[in-house]
Structures are given as structure tokens and as C-alpha cells.
Amino acid sequence: MRRKYLIAILFIIRFSPATAQIDPSLLRRVPKDTSRPVMNMDAMYNRPSLQLGKLPVSLGGYVEANWQHLGTDGISEGHQFQFRRLSLFVSSSISKRIKFLSEIEFEPSENSIEVEFAAVDIEFHPLFNLRGGMIVNPIGAFNQNHDGPKWEFTDRPISAEKMLPDTWSNAGFGLYGKYYRDKWMLGYEFYLTGGFNNSIINNNQNKTYLPAAKDNPERFEESASGEPLVTGKLALKNTRIGEIGLSYMGGVYNKWQDDGLILDKKRRVDVFAVDFNTLIKRTNTNIIGEWAWILVDVPNTYTQQFGNRQRGGYMDIVQPVLKNNILGWEGAVLNVACRLEYVDWNVGRFKQTGGNIADDVWSVMPAVSFRPNSQTVLRLNYRIRKQRDLLGNPPANTAGFIFGISTYF
Amino acid sequence: MKKLWVVIGMLALVVSCSKLEPAAPAKDKVLDGPVDGLTYAQAAQHGLGDADFTGQVFTKETGLGPIFVATSCASCHAGDGKGHPFSTLTRFGQIDSTGNRFLDQGGPQLQDRALPGFQPEQIPAGATSAKFMPPGNTGLGFLELVPDADILSMSDPNDTNGDGISGTPNWNTIPPFVTPAPNALTRNGKYICRFGKKASVYDLRQQTTNAYNQDIGITSAFEPYDVYSHLEIDPETSTTTINNVVFYLQTLKAPVQRDQSNAEVMAGKQLFIGINCSGCHKPELRTGASPVAALNNKTFAPYTDLLLHDMGPGLDDGYTEGNAATSEWRTAPLWGLGLAPGSQGRQYFLLHDGRAHSIEEAIQMHGGEAGNAKNAFNALTGSERQKIITFLKSL
């Protein structure tokens, strides 16, 4: 009996490719919807994708891989080859005004396969869309714009990745909409979702660390505080000037009661962010920036190692220097760029001395990037980073090269 | 041809990239780092201990507290150097050699921080207390290996030489998990202890397990009692971790003196010896036998005698440990003094509780057995005093 199964499996394996192989000509690029102007809030849907025949399903994704050689005060781990992530998108137009998108991310170094986004959008009116499912909270702009191929830098901004959690998603519902007239656009987003937990002030980073809450998969089933995390964003764009966004995310983060037993008072986390991006048309210079402030109610009987205020942000300046037929690629672009970053993990003063609590990092990252097409980027960065400890001792100096490739597919 | 140059350029970048990275600071510019001459296996164990000491942060889930002082070893010992008032310890409850009368009320150490939902300890009414700055860790393995006989030979309890300096060891009981050194001396079942501000701790194993327990609230096979419940609970850190951290501390290098041939430093050292600062701050000690070749029978320069000295009423906080009097303090090793600001937030916090903010201020706060040396220092010219300060900053 077992032998028969084996023969059957071998038969299927031997002959199935001939019958199951997809004709590549059936796969076609879905043209971007240029009928409506786009804003940062459209980033999740505004991605390249492929469609199979006339099926109402689009597939897409991106991949990121790096080589790096970094050293900190004379100590280096040497040559490191990193497969950062593979993301897959599946989107579907269920009907004319109902659509679905999911994004699944594989990060082998963290042994993680995560559904980052899986939501249904129902359009009642351009100003009134309902979104429900697993939502990427729109705090700042990077969280919704995190795709590797969009950036000239191999690493995500420190403030967007380590201070605000990047790819921070939660189960929930909300509304969004856009209004545009002439060169102006106004967009809003408002969501109620699950959120943070005690780990933001109880983690192995030894500092207030919002991304620690990402390690809690229970948040997709049970909110630690039992109260919604409110996220809202208002963005204004002028096609000549640029886009500015103001966003807020906040709520009670701690498990203050369990089974009716009161364990602690309700403690809040509040995050405020401002983001902007602009293209200086005369020089074709792209400037993107974001700055955020975090306020956390930390018990005053806890350690000041975990700060109650954080702030930080980044600014990217990207300057195309050559746009031509390069090595046979039509319309290839060579850019030079620079990212400036700063994060203060613990804004405040020591109770014991009144002295400043340091615990901060700043970084400068000059870069050269080559885009053979709009979906693919090869980038060479040089990272210069200075990181001070809580006490403000002489900083740890890190520097080194990073080369990476990232592309949509 | 252009493509070839691009390829050559990329290869050159890969080969030379380490040249464009920050260089290691000179060994005499930083306190941390292993002692030279470790075997591969010893270096590996040092690395494991380093990871636990500097990298492990405890959380509620891994045993932190629930009442505690710090969340990790590195919270108190940045760069393996002296600490900062942020992580100062408070001890309470003992005023003489009869022992701590407040052990049942949380003594000897105050856990002044707590996990959310818990309340930190308060000093009980009637208990005296003192604040202790975290010490530097460098060179501890050398200090641990100084033979008891050598420490005893520096003691002069009756001041027979008449220099105003007596100096006595802290004879103290040791916990059952501590194995006395082969050459250990005993007196009425007590041993010569050498670590801690009051020299009440026998060795680095006792110091380490005690710090895990009292500072972080972490139990081990050696210290199984929880600081909050006072109940014996399962170990929250492994014996392997304790062993690795102890080995890490034992194999940290001794601070390296800088500018030894500088004329002002040399003159300062002569003046330092001349006014008998070296009566307590002994310039040279020697280790005994050690299985670690890098520590075995080595001469080193800690500037301490590991003895207790009466420092006068100004430094008497009314609290003590072991058999020390409340005014007695172990001679602080002066090695690494010049690099102390590099671990204290670019400023000085000196003496046992960090009350002195400069070397000069620390000298002026010396009293008791150190009174003669202080007076002699004050009798020097400004230039001579500066030479001593320059010398001390070279350590």
C-alpha cells in the first residue's frame, strides 16, 4: 500500500510541472492608478503588482538583502551577509468599491513570519472609507511607507524602527478619506485598534521601547489594557509644495486589571508625530523627514532607566545626479543621498543629581544609490553613528559600509 | 575599461573597509577589557561572562525584583568603571560588630525601586544607613589573589610605627557556598574579607551572587531567598551564569597608568609617597598562585592595602558591615582614578557615596588615620599639590 502511494507521489511530481506551469505571458503588471493623486496614506495600496490573467487578484512583494562591515570602537563582526526580509502582497478587488490587501513578511534572522497587514476596505464615499482587519497604524509616515525598494538607505530610520515601532500593526477598525481640489489634497485616517502592553517599560533593551510590544502576538486577540489604541492622522498635500502629516497614537498600555483584580493604575502612552516630504523641482531634490515625541506614564517608583519621554526623527535628502541610459538600462538613475538621524531615548534629568539623562544616538548616513528602474535599487551607504549611554559617558562610535539590493517583484 | 575600474574600486572598498571604521581606543584610555594572556578557552569564558554582565537585562518575566536597585549589572558599572549616584546603593541596619538588627525588615540593602504595582522598601524607623557608590570592576581578579598573609603584614592595629595609621583586616564570617582560598587565614572561624566599601565580602563569588540578589532581586543556587517575599524560590539565574560572570570579573585587566615617564607625574608620585598617602594607598601588591597564568604571581599597582582605616567623624555615616567600625572604610584602590569620569558621566563622584566631586575635594574629606596625610598635602605648595593631582589622574 505504501509503495503504491510512493509511486503515485513520484508520478505527480514527475508530470505536474508540465501541466501546472504558468504561462508567464499571463502575468501582467498592474498599471498604477494615476487617475487620483496619491498621498502617504495610499502607500499600502500604491505598490507595483502582478495580475494573473483576468483574475481579480494581484500579487506583489519585495525583497531586501545586504552586505555590511561595521565596526564599533575597533571591534567588528567582519563581513556580514544579511537576508533582511521578503514581503509578499496579495490584493483583491472583491467588488468595485470593496478591496482586500494582505502583506506577509518573512524575516529569517528573527525566525519570524508575520502578517503585517490584512484588511478589507469598503468605500462608501471618497471621504468615508471603512477599513477593518489587521491595520498598520498611521503614526508618522514611515510605518505605512516601509517597503525597502522605496528608500536609498539599507537600514530603516532608527526613530521609525526602534523608537516608533515600524510595521506596527494591530487588529482594529477605522475610517479614512481624502478630499482633493486642484493642487491641494487633504486626507484623514482614524482607527481604533489593540495596542501596547507592559513590555514597553519591561524589556531587555533596558529602556522605554515601544517596539517590544511587537513581540506580543496576543495583541491580535486580546488588548492588554482592554482599551482601544486611538490612532489618527491628518495630512495636507500641495502637489507643488509637498505633503505634511500630523499624527497621534495613544491609549492605556498596561494590564491594570486581571479577572476583576486591580493590579495598577491605568497608564498611558501618547505619541505625536509630524512628517513631511517635498520635491524641490528646480534641482529635483527630494526631502523626506519625520519627527516624533513619545510620552509614557512610568511609575515614579520604577527605575529612571525607563524614561517617560522620548523624541527623535530623521531627514533624508536625495539628489539624482544622473538619469540616462546607464549600462543598457533605459531611464536608470544614479542618486546621492544623506540621512540625518537623532533619537533621545530618555528625555529628562536624574532625580539624584539633576544632571541630564543622555541615552541618545545620532547618525549620519551618506549614500549612493543606483536605480536601473523605478522598482529596483542598489545602494551603498556609509554609516556614522554615535551612541551615548544613560550617564552621558563618551559615546560608542560605529562606522562602516553597507551595500544592499532591494526590489519589488 | 571603466567597468574594470568600478570592479577594482568595489574590491578595494571591501578590502579596506575596516580601515574606515573607528579605531579601538588605546588600552590605557579605557577601563574595560580582558587581562592579556588568556588562553582561547579562558577568552571564550570571559566573553560569555561579558555577555551576561553587560548584555543581560532582567525583566519581570526573567526574575527582576519585584523590588530592586538595578535591572542589569551594567546599569551600575558602565564601562566596568565606578558608578553614578543614579545607581547608588543604600545599606541600613548595622551599627557595630554584633550584626545587622534589621535583616527581618529588609536589611542590609534597600531595594528602592519596584516593578509597577509593587512598592519599594523604605528604611525602617530607627535604622541608620549609608549610601555606597558602585565600585569599578577592573583589576578585581588581582585583588582577589592577594594572599591573606600579605594583607595581614600591612596591618598595624596598634600603630607600632607611630605614623598615625593603624589598619586592620575585616575578619568576617563567610557564607557556606564560599570556598576559602588554600592559603586563607582564620581567626575564631572568621576570614579576612576584602571586597566592598567595608571589606566585608570574602571573594568575587560572594560579591556577585550577593549583587544579583540584593541589587537585581535575582535568586541563584547560592542565594535562594527572594528579597521581597523572603521565601526560598527557584533559582532565577543559573550557576553557569554566576560562574561565567565571576570569571569575567576575575579576568578584567588592571587599569593601565598613563604618562608614567612624564616629569610632573613622576614628581607627583614621589610627593604622594613622601607625605605618606602610600601608608594606606599601597603602590604595589602581588598576587598569589592562580590557574590563570595571566594572574599568577603578578605584581600590580592598585594603590590600596585592602585594610580598614578609621576615616574620622566626617565620613562616619553610622552604618557598618562585618567587624568594621562605622567610621572605618576599606582603602579605596586608586587605580583607574583618572579614567573615572569616563564611566561617571564625565564628572567625578568620589568617596564611598560620591559626595566628592573632584580629587581635591576627596582629599579634603579625609580624616582620622588619613588626617596627617591630608595636613601634609595642604602644607605643600600649590605646584606640588598639582603634581600629586596630575599623578593621581594618570592612574
Short mmCIF file of N, CA, C and O in Angstrom, two decimals, chain A residues 67 69-76 79 198 201-206 263-264 267 299 301-306 327 350 352-353 355 380 382 388-395 397-401 403, chain B residues 3 10 13-15 17-18 20-25 55 57-61 64 68-69 71-72 75 78 83-87 112-120 341-347 349:
data_model
loop_
_atom_site.label_atom_id
_atom_site.label_comp_id
_atom_site.label_asym_id
_atom_site.label_seq_id
_atom_site.Cartn_x
_atom_site.Cartn_y
_atom_site.Cartn_z
N TRP A 67 24.99 43.40 2.40
CA TRP A 67 26.31 43.06 2.94
C TRP A 67 26.72 44.24 3.80
O TRP A 67 26.47 45.39 3.44
N HIS A 69 29.86 45.78 6.72
CA HIS A 69 31.09 45.64 7.51
C HIS A 69 31.13 46.86 8.42
O HIS A 69 31.52 47.94 8.01
N LEU A 70 30.66 46.67 9.65
CA LEU A 70 30.58 47.77 10.60
C LEU A 70 31.55 47.52 11.75
O LEU A 70 31.79 46.36 12.11
N GLY A 71 32.04 48.57 12.31
CA GLY A 71 32.92 48.43 13.47
C GLY A 71 32.55 49.45 14.53
O GLY A 71 32.14 50.56 14.21
N THR A 72 32.67 49.03 15.80
CA THR A 72 32.42 49.93 16.91
C THR A 72 33.65 49.98 17.79
O THR A 72 34.04 48.97 18.38
N ASP A 73 34.28 51.14 17.81
CA ASP A 73 35.48 51.35 18.63
C ASP A 73 36.47 50.19 18.50
O ASP A 73 36.93 49.60 19.49
N GLY A 74 36.77 49.88 17.26
CA GLY A 74 37.82 48.90 16.99
C GLY A 74 37.35 47.46 16.98
O GLY A 74 38.14 46.56 16.71
N ILE A 75 36.10 47.23 17.29
CA ILE A 75 35.59 45.85 17.30
C ILE A 75 34.59 45.69 16.16
O ILE A 75 33.64 46.47 16.04
N SER A 76 34.85 44.70 15.32
CA SER A 76 33.97 44.47 14.17
C SER A 76 33.60 43.00 14.11
O SER A 76 34.40 42.13 14.46
N HIS A 79 32.72 40.73 7.89
CA HIS A 79 31.78 40.77 6.77
C HIS A 79 30.50 40.04 7.15
O HIS A 79 30.54 38.88 7.56
N ASN A 198 2.63 46.06 28.89
CA ASN A 198 3.66 46.45 29.87
C ASN A 198 5.08 46.34 29.34
O ASN A 198 6.01 46.93 29.90
N ILE A 201 7.83 49.14 28.99
CA ILE A 201 8.73 49.57 30.08
C ILE A 201 9.26 48.37 30.86
O ILE A 201 9.70 48.50 32.00
N ASN A 202 9.21 47.21 30.24
CA ASN A 202 9.71 45.99 30.90
C ASN A 202 10.26 45.10 29.79
O ASN A 202 9.57 44.23 29.28
N ASN A 203 11.50 45.39 29.40
CA ASN A 203 12.06 44.68 28.24
C ASN A 203 13.57 44.59 28.36
O ASN A 203 14.19 45.26 29.19
N ASN A 204 14.15 43.76 27.51
CA ASN A 204 15.59 43.54 27.60
C ASN A 204 16.42 44.60 26.87
O ASN A 204 17.63 44.46 26.75
N GLN A 205 15.78 45.66 26.40
CA GLN A 205 16.52 46.79 25.83
C GLN A 205 16.98 47.76 26.91
O GLN A 205 17.76 48.67 26.65
N ASN A 206 16.45 47.59 28.11
CA ASN A 206 16.79 48.44 29.25
C ASN A 206 16.44 49.90 29.00
O ASN A 206 17.13 50.81 29.46
N LEU A 263 -4.63 45.75 39.42
CA LEU A 263 -3.20 45.50 39.59
C LEU A 263 -2.37 46.78 39.62
O LEU A 263 -1.27 46.79 40.15
N ASP A 264 -2.89 47.82 39.02
CA ASP A 264 -2.11 49.06 38.92
C ASP A 264 -3.08 50.14 38.44
O ASP A 264 -4.21 49.84 38.04
N ARG A 267 -2.18 53.37 32.90
CA ARG A 267 -1.03 54.17 32.48
C ARG A 267 -1.07 54.35 30.96
O ARG A 267 -1.27 53.39 30.23
N PRO A 299 5.79 54.50 36.31
CA PRO A 299 5.65 54.71 37.76
C PRO A 299 6.90 55.39 38.33
O PRO A 299 8.02 55.02 37.97
N THR A 301 8.11 55.01 41.10
CA THR A 301 8.86 54.09 41.96
C THR A 301 9.64 53.08 41.12
O THR A 301 10.31 52.21 41.66
N TYR A 302 9.55 53.20 39.81
CA TYR A 302 10.29 52.32 38.90
C TYR A 302 11.67 52.96 38.67
O TYR A 302 11.99 53.99 39.24
N THR A 303 12.47 52.37 37.81
CA THR A 303 13.80 52.93 37.58
C THR A 303 13.77 53.96 36.45
O THR A 303 13.07 53.78 35.45
N GLN A 304 14.58 54.99 36.60
CA GLN A 304 14.68 56.01 35.55
C GLN A 304 15.38 55.49 34.30
O GLN A 304 15.47 56.19 33.30
N GLN A 305 15.87 54.27 34.38
CA GLN A 305 16.41 53.63 33.19
C GLN A 305 15.35 53.66 32.08
O GLN A 305 15.67 53.76 30.90
N PHE A 306 14.09 53.55 32.48
CA PHE A 306 12.99 53.58 31.54
C PHE A 306 12.37 54.98 31.57
O PHE A 306 11.67 55.35 32.52
N LEU A 327 24.44 51.53 -18.62
CA LEU A 327 24.71 50.10 -18.76
C LEU A 327 23.55 49.37 -19.43
O LEU A 327 23.23 48.22 -19.09
N PHE A 350 18.26 63.28 36.01
CA PHE A 350 18.35 62.34 37.12
C PHE A 350 17.77 62.96 38.40
O PHE A 350 18.07 64.10 38.72
N GLN A 352 18.61 62.04 41.28
CA GLN A 352 19.66 62.08 42.29
C GLN A 352 20.58 63.29 42.14
O GLN A 352 21.08 63.82 43.13
N THR A 353 20.84 63.71 40.90
CA THR A 353 21.83 64.76 40.69
C THR A 353 21.27 65.98 39.96
O THR A 353 21.90 67.03 39.95
N GLY A 355 21.28 66.12 36.92
CA GLY A 355 22.01 66.14 35.64
C GLY A 355 21.18 65.53 34.52
O GLY A 355 20.23 64.79 34.75
N LEU A 380 24.68 51.88 -1.72
CA LEU A 380 25.90 51.77 -0.93
C LEU A 380 25.86 52.90 0.10
O LEU A 380 25.81 54.08 -0.26
N TYR A 382 27.35 54.57 3.91
CA TYR A 382 28.40 54.60 4.93
C TYR A 382 27.77 55.13 6.20
O TYR A 382 27.29 56.27 6.24
N ARG A 388 25.37 57.35 23.06
CA ARG A 388 25.77 57.59 24.45
C ARG A 388 24.89 56.78 25.39
O ARG A 388 23.71 56.54 25.12
N ASP A 389 25.48 56.38 26.51
CA ASP A 389 24.70 55.64 27.50
C ASP A 389 23.91 56.61 28.37
O ASP A 389 23.94 57.83 28.17
N LEU A 390 23.23 56.03 29.34
CA LEU A 390 22.35 56.81 30.20
C LEU A 390 23.09 57.96 30.88
O LEU A 390 22.56 59.05 31.07
N LEU A 391 24.34 57.70 31.28
CA LEU A 391 25.08 58.66 32.10
C LEU A 391 25.75 59.75 31.26
O LEU A 391 26.26 60.72 31.82
N GLY A 392 25.77 59.58 29.95
CA GLY A 392 26.43 60.57 29.09
C GLY A 392 27.92 60.37 29.01
O GLY A 392 28.67 61.32 28.76
N ASN A 393 28.37 59.14 29.19
CA ASN A 393 29.79 58.84 29.04
C ASN A 393 30.21 58.99 27.58
O ASN A 393 29.35 59.09 26.70
N PRO A 394 31.52 59.00 27.30
CA PRO A 394 31.95 59.13 25.90
C PRO A 394 31.23 58.11 25.02
O PRO A 394 31.06 56.96 25.40
N PRO A 395 30.78 58.56 23.84
CA PRO A 395 29.90 57.70 23.04
C PRO A 395 30.62 56.51 22.41
O PRO A 395 31.83 56.55 22.19
N ASN A 397 31.38 54.72 19.19
CA ASN A 397 31.45 55.17 17.80
C ASN A 397 31.36 53.99 16.86
O ASN A 397 32.17 53.07 16.94
N THR A 398 30.39 54.04 15.98
CA THR A 398 30.22 52.97 15.00
C THR A 398 30.31 53.57 13.61
O THR A 398 29.81 54.67 13.37
N ALA A 399 30.96 52.85 12.72
CA ALA A 399 31.00 53.29 11.33
C ALA A 399 31.24 52.09 10.44
O ALA A 399 31.73 51.05 10.89
N GLY A 400 30.90 52.24 9.18
CA GLY A 400 31.18 51.16 8.24
C GLY A 400 30.28 51.24 7.03
O GLY A 400 29.36 52.05 6.95
N PHE A 401 30.61 50.36 6.08
CA PHE A 401 29.89 50.33 4.81
C PHE A 401 28.78 49.29 4.82
O PHE A 401 28.90 48.23 5.46
N PHE A 403 26.20 47.60 1.81
CA PHE A 403 25.73 47.55 0.43
C PHE A 403 24.47 46.69 0.41
O PHE A 403 24.39 45.66 1.09
N LYS B 3 34.38 49.79 -16.56
CA LYS B 3 33.78 48.75 -15.73
C LYS B 3 34.84 48.09 -14.85
O LYS B 3 34.61 47.77 -13.70
N MET B 10 35.34 48.59 -6.15
CA MET B 10 34.50 47.85 -5.19
C MET B 10 35.34 46.88 -4.36
O MET B 10 35.15 46.76 -3.14
N LEU B 13 37.28 48.68 -1.81
CA LEU B 13 36.40 49.10 -0.71
C LEU B 13 36.20 47.95 0.29
O LEU B 13 36.31 48.13 1.51
N VAL B 14 35.93 46.77 -0.25
CA VAL B 14 35.68 45.61 0.62
C VAL B 14 36.92 45.29 1.44
O VAL B 14 36.84 44.99 2.64
N VAL B 15 38.08 45.37 0.77
CA VAL B 15 39.33 45.00 1.46
C VAL B 15 39.69 46.04 2.52
O VAL B 15 40.16 45.71 3.61
N CYS B 17 37.66 48.25 4.03
CA CYS B 17 36.56 48.86 4.79
C CYS B 17 36.88 48.99 6.28
O CYS B 17 36.47 49.95 6.92
N SER B 18 37.64 48.03 6.82
CA SER B 18 37.92 48.11 8.25
C SER B 18 38.79 49.32 8.58
O SER B 18 38.82 49.79 9.71
N LEU B 20 38.29 52.19 7.50
CA LEU B 20 37.44 53.35 7.58
C LEU B 20 36.48 53.28 8.76
O LEU B 20 35.49 53.99 8.82
N GLU B 21 36.77 52.36 9.66
CA GLU B 21 35.94 52.22 10.85
C GLU B 21 36.68 52.78 12.07
O GLU B 21 37.91 52.87 12.05
N PRO B 22 35.94 53.12 13.12
CA PRO B 22 36.60 53.72 14.29
C PRO B 22 37.64 52.78 14.90
O PRO B 22 37.36 51.58 15.07
N ALA B 23 38.78 53.33 15.19
CA ALA B 23 39.85 52.51 15.78
C ALA B 23 39.54 52.24 17.25
O ALA B 23 38.80 52.98 17.89
N ALA B 24 40.13 51.18 17.75
CA ALA B 24 39.97 50.86 19.17
C ALA B 24 40.73 51.89 19.99
O ALA B 24 41.84 52.28 19.63
N PRO B 25 40.14 52.36 21.08
CA PRO B 25 40.90 53.27 21.94
C PRO B 25 42.09 52.54 22.55
O PRO B 25 42.05 51.33 22.74
N GLY B 55 25.33 42.47 28.90
CA GLY B 55 24.23 42.34 27.96
C GLY B 55 22.90 41.90 28.54
O GLY B 55 21.85 42.16 27.96
N VAL B 57 19.73 41.97 30.53
CA VAL B 57 18.82 42.88 31.23
C VAL B 57 17.67 42.06 31.77
O VAL B 57 17.04 41.31 31.02
N PHE B 58 17.42 42.17 33.05
CA PHE B 58 16.35 41.38 33.65
C PHE B 58 15.01 42.11 33.55
O PHE B 58 14.94 43.34 33.65
N THR B 59 13.98 41.31 33.34
CA THR B 59 12.62 41.83 33.28
C THR B 59 11.80 41.08 34.32
O THR B 59 12.28 40.13 34.95
N LYS B 60 10.56 41.49 34.45
CA LYS B 60 9.66 40.81 35.37
C LYS B 60 9.63 39.31 35.05
O LYS B 60 9.67 38.46 35.94
N GLU B 61 9.60 39.01 33.76
CA GLU B 61 9.48 37.61 33.33
C GLU B 61 10.75 36.82 33.63
O GLU B 61 10.69 35.60 33.81
N LEU B 64 13.33 39.84 37.53
CA LEU B 64 13.65 41.15 38.12
C LEU B 64 12.75 41.42 39.33
O LEU B 64 11.54 41.27 39.27
N PHE B 68 13.97 46.12 43.64
CA PHE B 68 15.33 46.03 43.11
C PHE B 68 16.00 47.41 43.15
O PHE B 68 15.37 48.41 43.51
N VAL B 69 17.27 47.41 42.76
CA VAL B 69 18.00 48.67 42.61
C VAL B 69 18.30 48.92 41.13
O VAL B 69 18.21 50.04 40.65
N THR B 71 18.44 46.99 36.91
CA THR B 71 17.89 45.95 36.05
C THR B 71 18.97 45.08 35.41
O THR B 71 18.66 44.08 34.77
N SER B 72 20.22 45.47 35.56
CA SER B 72 21.32 44.70 34.98
C SER B 72 22.60 45.05 35.71
O SER B 72 22.66 46.05 36.43
N SER B 75 23.99 48.36 34.48
CA SER B 75 23.31 49.60 34.90
C SER B 75 24.14 50.34 35.94
O SER B 75 24.09 51.56 36.03
N ALA B 78 28.90 51.01 34.35
CA ALA B 78 29.11 51.38 32.94
C ALA B 78 30.58 51.29 32.60
O ALA B 78 31.42 51.84 33.32
N GLY B 83 30.58 53.83 39.54
CA GLY B 83 29.19 54.14 39.23
C GLY B 83 28.85 55.61 39.40
O GLY B 83 29.72 56.48 39.53
N HIS B 84 27.57 55.85 39.39
CA HIS B 84 26.98 57.19 39.37
C HIS B 84 25.91 57.22 40.46
O HIS B 84 25.34 56.17 40.79
N PRO B 85 25.60 58.38 41.01
CA PRO B 85 24.57 58.42 42.06
C PRO B 85 23.24 57.80 41.62
O PRO B 85 22.45 57.37 42.47
N PHE B 86 22.99 57.75 40.33
CA PHE B 86 21.77 57.11 39.82
C PHE B 86 21.63 55.68 40.33
O PHE B 86 20.54 55.19 40.58
N SER B 87 22.78 55.00 40.47
CA SER B 87 22.72 53.59 40.88
C SER B 87 23.35 53.37 42.26
O SER B 87 23.81 52.28 42.57
N ASP B 112 15.20 50.15 46.50
CA ASP B 112 14.45 51.41 46.44
C ASP B 112 13.67 51.61 45.15
O ASP B 112 13.17 52.70 44.87
N ARG B 113 13.59 50.55 44.34
CA ARG B 113 12.78 50.62 43.12
C ARG B 113 11.89 49.37 43.07
O ARG B 113 12.21 48.36 43.70
N ALA B 114 10.82 49.46 42.31
CA ALA B 114 9.89 48.33 42.29
C ALA B 114 9.19 48.25 40.94
O ALA B 114 9.01 49.25 40.25
N LEU B 115 8.82 47.03 40.60
CA LEU B 115 8.01 46.83 39.39
C LEU B 115 6.66 47.54 39.58
O LEU B 115 6.20 47.70 40.72
N PRO B 116 6.03 47.94 38.49
CA PRO B 116 4.72 48.56 38.60
C PRO B 116 3.76 47.67 39.41
O PRO B 116 3.71 46.45 39.22
N GLY B 117 3.05 48.29 40.32
CA GLY B 117 2.12 47.54 41.17
C GLY B 117 2.72 47.17 42.51
O GLY B 117 2.00 46.77 43.42
N PHE B 118 4.06 47.27 42.65
CA PHE B 118 4.73 46.97 43.92
C PHE B 118 5.27 48.28 44.51
O PHE B 118 5.49 49.25 43.80
N GLN B 119 5.49 48.24 45.82
CA GLN B 119 6.07 49.40 46.49
C GLN B 119 7.51 49.10 46.89
O GLN B 119 7.80 48.03 47.43
N PRO B 120 8.44 50.01 46.61
CA PRO B 120 9.83 49.79 47.03
C PRO B 120 9.95 49.85 48.55
O PRO B 120 9.05 50.32 49.24
N PRO B 341 35.91 59.60 35.35
CA PRO B 341 34.83 60.38 34.72
C PRO B 341 34.28 59.73 33.46
O PRO B 341 33.14 59.98 33.09
N GLY B 342 35.08 58.89 32.82
CA GLY B 342 34.62 58.21 31.61
C GLY B 342 33.53 57.19 31.87
O GLY B 342 32.89 56.71 30.93
N SER B 343 33.32 56.86 33.13
CA SER B 343 32.21 55.95 33.46
C SER B 343 31.21 56.61 34.39
O SER B 343 30.21 56.00 34.75
N GLN B 344 31.48 57.84 34.79
CA GLN B 344 30.59 58.53 35.73
C GLN B 344 29.89 59.72 35.09
O GLN B 344 29.52 60.67 35.78
N GLY B 345 29.74 59.66 33.78
CA GLY B 345 29.05 60.76 33.09
C GLY B 345 29.91 62.00 32.97
O GLY B 345 29.41 63.12 33.08
N ARG B 346 31.21 61.79 32.74
CA ARG B 346 32.17 62.87 32.51
C ARG B 346 32.34 63.78 33.73
O ARG B 346 32.59 64.97 33.61
N GLN B 347 32.14 63.23 34.91
CA GLN B 347 32.37 64.00 36.14
C GLN B 347 32.82 63.05 37.23
O GLN B 347 32.71 61.83 37.07
N PHE B 349 32.46 61.43 40.97
CA PHE B 349 31.69 61.17 42.18
C PHE B 349 32.57 60.24 43.03
O PHE B 349 32.59 59.04 42.79
#
